[in-house]
Amino acid sequence: MVSFFRRSQEKKKDSRILRVGLLNPVRTLDPRDAQDTVSVLVLVQIFETPYAPPAADEPAEALLFDGPLREERAEGGRQVYSAGLRPGVRFADGTPLTAAHVVRSLSGAEGFVAQAEARADGERVRFVLHRPTRRFDLVLCQHFCSIVLEKGSERLGTGPYQIAPDATPERMRLVRNPHHWQDFPIDELEFVYFPPSAGGAPERLLAALEAGEIHFSNALSRDDVAKLQQVRKWFQPGNSTASLYFNTERSHLRDARVRRALALAIDRSELARICYENALAFTATSLLPPMMGAWRDGIRHTPRQARELLAEAAAPLPASLRMLMPWGPRSYLPQPQQVGAAVACQLGEVGVRVDQEPTQDSQQFYRRCAHGDFDLALIGWIADTADPADFLEANLSSRSIPEPGKSPAIRANMSRWRDSQIDALLARYREDPSEGNKVAVLERVGEEVPLLPLMYGPTIAVHSWRLKGFSPSPIGFPIFSRLDLEA
């Protein structure tokens, strides 16, 4: 690896090349279907959304539009907004961006069409919403709303970079989009995959960061970052939650008493201790991560009560439960193998055997989720926006159940939970985002236990002291064209 970097540096002495360290390779090149964070981190450098994600309740920054959304006269009782295009925006091949391009791209994104219809009106784009929402601009910030120009098998974006001909999933090289509407200092980006060791430790990535061969990474856990000395470190409040999802379509998991029993058998603080020294700060108490407020679901580790509930259940559990495992470390689950083994051990103590079933990559994981091919799923969700309604809907709405052939970008209801009451509560919270309506959603989850939140994931980034201009945000991904790399 060192020799590769030396050759690259000698070949391009006059170029500013920013290298980003990854613990998973890139899996997809279409932002409308991307689910894994590695792919999204790469794709937001190539494709732009109409707006950039804001923090909290701040206005969204216009990227491809010329200003904020303008509310129009309602159409058939539905909210209508419109916006004009920013002048001078072009795709990487020089094609000028038009309203028709925006409509065509958004109409191919399931995450968008589930919420609104887009229409071209001259050089303005009109949005007719399917349901009321207070912040439709937040929908247009999400990566599945990236604007894509399809030319044969090629996908072009309006972002600052484009894919280099020699790019691979393990070393994704991006070069300048010569037609981008802004100037920027960094010439190239290289996203380099460092496979973890057999035990899951990111030793190679840590060594590359210490040696200055990698300039940025947001793939490491808090405890791994503590081992580094030659980088700047950033920590932000948690924006993600790891959960154990119970497949409610399984006959033996339809009874809420069984799901509660499994939840009571699990010691969440012990699981958090596997990943963090300060376990108490990361142990989950509800589905929403800390940046969206605190709430307690009332579930405590009580093995005796777990056994009693299992004995009361009408349908006995099978000889073993199949637990679908993630394909690699996640920001909210830095030690998935060890946590999975601990979950199996804790459930074993109340007489429930669990077989861990690993997956090779995100495609295999979400394909099995789409077919409901599991009893338990160990995974989580990272906030796409600062709106708790988006986080809750992605995990709980019946519209968010994974299905074959459907994009996983908005489908995180791995519990496959269809509950008319929770759908009504989510709709009410979407229209009226009061604290009372949010608590009503969380209380219903605490009663029915379709999933058990396990631990929160902090937003962590490390970078070389040569990298200038970086400021972390709990929402969204860094846009590297806004940074600079000193010689």
Coordinates of N, CA, C and O in Angstrom, one line a residue, residues 190-255:
E190 N -9.5 10.2 -4.0 CA -9.3 8.8 -4.0 C -9.9 8.1 -2.8 O -9.5 8.5 -1.7
F191 N -10.9 7.3 -3.0 CA -11.5 6.6 -1.9 C -10.9 5.2 -1.8 O -11.1 4.4 -2.7
V192 N -10.1 4.9 -0.8 CA -9.3 3.6 -0.7 C -9.9 2.7 0.4 O -10.0 3.1 1.5
Y193 N -10.1 1.5 0.0 CA -10.7 0.4 0.9 C -9.5 -0.3 1.6 O -8.6 -0.8 0.9
F194 N -9.6 -0.3 2.9 CA -8.7 -1.1 3.7 C -9.4 -2.2 4.4 O -10.1 -2.0 5.4
P195 N -9.3 -3.4 4.0 CA -10.0 -4.5 4.6 C -9.6 -4.7 6.1 O -8.4 -4.7 6.4
P196 N -10.6 -4.8 7.0 CA -10.2 -5.1 8.4 C -9.5 -6.4 8.5 O -9.6 -7.3 7.7
S197 N -8.9 -6.6 9.7 CA -8.2 -7.9 10.0 C -9.2 -9.0 10.2 O -10.4 -8.7 10.3
A198 N -8.8 -10.2 10.4 CA -9.7 -11.3 10.6 C -10.6 -11.1 11.8 O -11.7 -11.5 11.8
G199 N -10.1 -10.4 12.8 CA -10.9 -10.1 14.0 C -11.7 -8.8 13.9 O -12.4 -8.5 14.8
G200 N -11.7 -8.2 12.7 CA -12.5 -7.0 12.5 C -11.8 -5.7 12.9 O -12.4 -4.6 12.7
A201 N -10.5 -5.7 13.2 CA -9.8 -4.5 13.6 C -9.3 -3.7 12.3 O -8.8 -4.3 11.4
P202 N -9.4 -2.4 12.3 CA -9.0 -1.6 11.2 C -7.6 -1.2 11.2 O -7.2 0.0 11.0
E203 N -6.7 -2.2 11.4 CA -5.3 -1.9 11.6 C -4.6 -1.2 10.4 O -3.8 -0.3 10.6
R204 N -5.0 -1.6 9.2 CA -4.4 -1.0 8.0 C -4.8 0.4 7.8 O -3.9 1.3 7.5
L205 N -6.0 0.7 8.1 CA -6.5 2.1 7.9 C -5.8 3.0 9.0 O -5.4 4.1 8.7
L206 N -5.8 2.5 10.2 CA -5.1 3.3 11.3 C -3.7 3.6 10.9 O -3.2 4.7 11.1
A207 N -2.9 2.6 10.4 CA -1.5 2.8 10.0 C -1.4 3.8 8.9 O -0.5 4.7 8.9
A208 N -2.3 3.8 7.9 CA -2.3 4.7 6.8 C -2.6 6.1 7.3 O -2.0 7.1 6.8
L209 N -3.5 6.3 8.2 CA -3.8 7.6 8.8 C -2.6 8.2 9.5 O -2.2 9.3 9.4
E210 N -2.0 7.3 10.4 CA -0.8 7.8 11.1 C 0.4 8.2 10.2 O 1.1 9.1 10.5
A211 N 0.5 7.5 9.1 CA 1.6 7.7 8.2 C 1.3 8.9 7.3 O 2.2 9.4 6.5
G212 N 0.1 9.5 7.3 CA -0.2 10.6 6.5 C -0.6 10.2 5.1 O -0.7 11.1 4.2
E213 N -0.7 8.9 4.8 CA -1.1 8.5 3.4 C -2.6 8.6 3.2 O -3.0 8.7 2.0
I214 N -3.4 8.6 4.2 CA -4.8 8.9 4.1 C -5.1 10.2 4.8 O -4.6 10.4 5.9
H215 N -5.9 11.1 4.2 CA -6.1 12.4 4.7 C -7.4 12.6 5.5 O -7.6 13.5 6.3
F216 N -8.4 11.6 5.3 CA -9.7 11.8 5.9 C -10.3 10.4 6.1 O -10.2 9.5 5.2
S217 N -11.0 10.2 7.2 CA -11.9 9.0 7.3 C -13.0 9.3 8.3 O -12.7 9.9 9.3
N218 N -14.1 8.8 8.0 CA -15.3 8.8 9.0 C -15.7 7.4 9.3 O -16.9 7.2 9.6
A219 N -14.9 6.4 9.1 CA -15.2 5.0 9.2 C -14.9 4.4 10.5 O -15.2 3.2 10.7
L220 N -14.2 5.1 11.4 CA -13.6 4.5 12.6 C -14.5 4.7 13.8 O -15.3 5.6 13.9
S221 N -14.4 3.8 14.8 CA -15.1 3.9 16.0 C -14.4 4.9 16.9 O -13.2 5.2 16.7
R222 N -15.0 5.3 18.0 CA -14.4 6.2 19.0 C -13.2 5.6 19.6 O -12.2 6.2 19.8
D223 N -13.3 4.3 20.0 CA -12.1 3.7 20.6 C -11.0 3.5 19.7 O -9.8 3.6 20.1
D224 N -11.2 3.2 18.4 CA -10.1 3.1 17.4 C -9.5 4.5 17.2 O -8.3 4.6 17.1
V225 N -10.3 5.5 17.1 CA -9.7 6.9 16.9 C -8.8 7.3 18.1 O -7.8 8.0 17.9
A226 N -9.1 6.7 19.3 CA -8.3 7.1 20.5 C -6.8 6.6 20.3 O -5.9 7.1 21.0
K227 N -6.6 5.6 19.4 CA -5.3 5.1 19.2 C -4.4 6.0 18.3 O -3.2 5.8 18.2
L228 N -5.0 6.9 17.6 CA -4.3 7.8 16.7 C -3.7 9.0 17.4 O -4.3 9.6 18.3
Q229 N -2.6 9.5 16.9 CA -1.9 10.6 17.4 C -1.6 11.7 16.4 O -1.5 12.9 16.7
Q230 N -1.5 11.3 15.1 CA -1.1 12.3 14.1 C -2.2 12.9 13.3 O -2.0 13.3 12.1
V231 N -3.4 12.9 13.8 CA -4.6 13.4 13.1 C -5.4 14.3 14.0 O -5.2 14.3 15.2
R232 N -6.2 15.1 13.4 CA -7.2 15.9 14.1 C -8.5 15.1 14.3 O -8.9 14.4 13.3
K233 N -9.1 15.1 15.4 CA -10.3 14.3 15.7 C -11.5 15.1 16.0 O -11.4 16.1 16.7
W234 N -12.7 14.7 15.4 CA -13.9 15.4 15.6 C -15.0 14.4 16.1 O -15.1 13.3 15.6
F235 N -15.8 14.8 17.1 CA -16.9 14.0 17.6 C -18.1 14.9 17.7 O -18.1 16.0 18.1
Q236 N -19.2 14.3 17.3 CA -20.5 15.0 17.3 C -21.6 14.1 18.0 O -21.4 12.8 18.0
P237 N -22.6 14.6 18.5 CA -23.7 13.8 19.1 C -24.2 12.8 18.1 O -24.2 13.0 16.9
G238 N -24.7 11.7 18.7 CA -25.2 10.6 17.9 C -26.3 10.9 16.9 O -27.3 11.6 17.3
N239 N -26.2 10.5 15.7 CA -27.2 10.7 14.7 C -27.7 9.4 14.1 O -28.3 9.3 13.0
S240 N -27.4 8.2 14.8 CA -27.8 6.9 14.3 C -28.1 6.0 15.5 O -27.6 6.2 16.6
T241 N -28.8 4.9 15.2 CA -29.2 4.0 16.2 C -29.1 2.6 15.6 O -29.6 2.3 14.5
A242 N -28.3 1.7 16.3 CA -28.3 0.3 16.0 C -29.4 -0.4 16.7 O -29.7 -0.1 17.9
S243 N -30.1 -1.3 16.0 CA -31.3 -2.0 16.6 C -31.3 -3.5 16.2 O -30.7 -3.9 15.2
L244 N -32.0 -4.2 17.0 CA -32.3 -5.6 16.7 C -33.7 -5.7 16.3 O -34.6 -5.4 17.1
Y245 N -34.0 -6.0 15.0 CA -35.3 -6.0 14.4 C -35.9 -7.4 14.5 O -35.2 -8.4 14.1
F246 N -37.1 -7.5 15.0 CA -37.9 -8.7 15.1 C -38.8 -8.8 13.9 O -39.7 -8.0 13.7
N247 N -38.6 -9.9 13.1 CA -39.5 -10.0 11.9 C -40.9 -10.4 12.3 O -41.2 -11.6 12.5
T248 N -41.8 -9.4 12.3 CA -43.1 -9.7 12.8 C -44.0 -10.5 11.8 O -45.1 -10.8 12.2
E249 N -43.5 -10.8 10.6 CA -44.2 -11.7 9.7 C -44.1 -13.1 10.1 O -44.8 -14.0 9.6
R250 N -43.0 -13.4 10.9 CA -42.8 -14.8 11.3 C -43.9 -15.2 12.3 O -44.2 -14.4 13.3
S251 N -44.6 -16.3 12.2 CA -45.7 -16.7 13.1 C -45.3 -16.7 14.5 O -46.1 -16.3 15.4
H252 N -44.1 -17.1 14.8 CA -43.6 -17.2 16.2 C -43.2 -15.8 16.8 O -42.9 -15.7 18.0
L253 N -43.2 -14.8 15.9 CA -42.8 -13.4 16.4 C -43.9 -12.4 16.3 O -43.7 -11.2 16.5
R254 N -45.1 -12.9 16.0 CA -46.3 -12.0 15.9 C -46.8 -11.6 17.2 O -47.4 -10.5 17.4
D255 N -46.6 -12.4 18.2 CA -47.1 -12.1 19.6 C -46.1 -11.1 20.2 O -44.9 -11.3 20.4

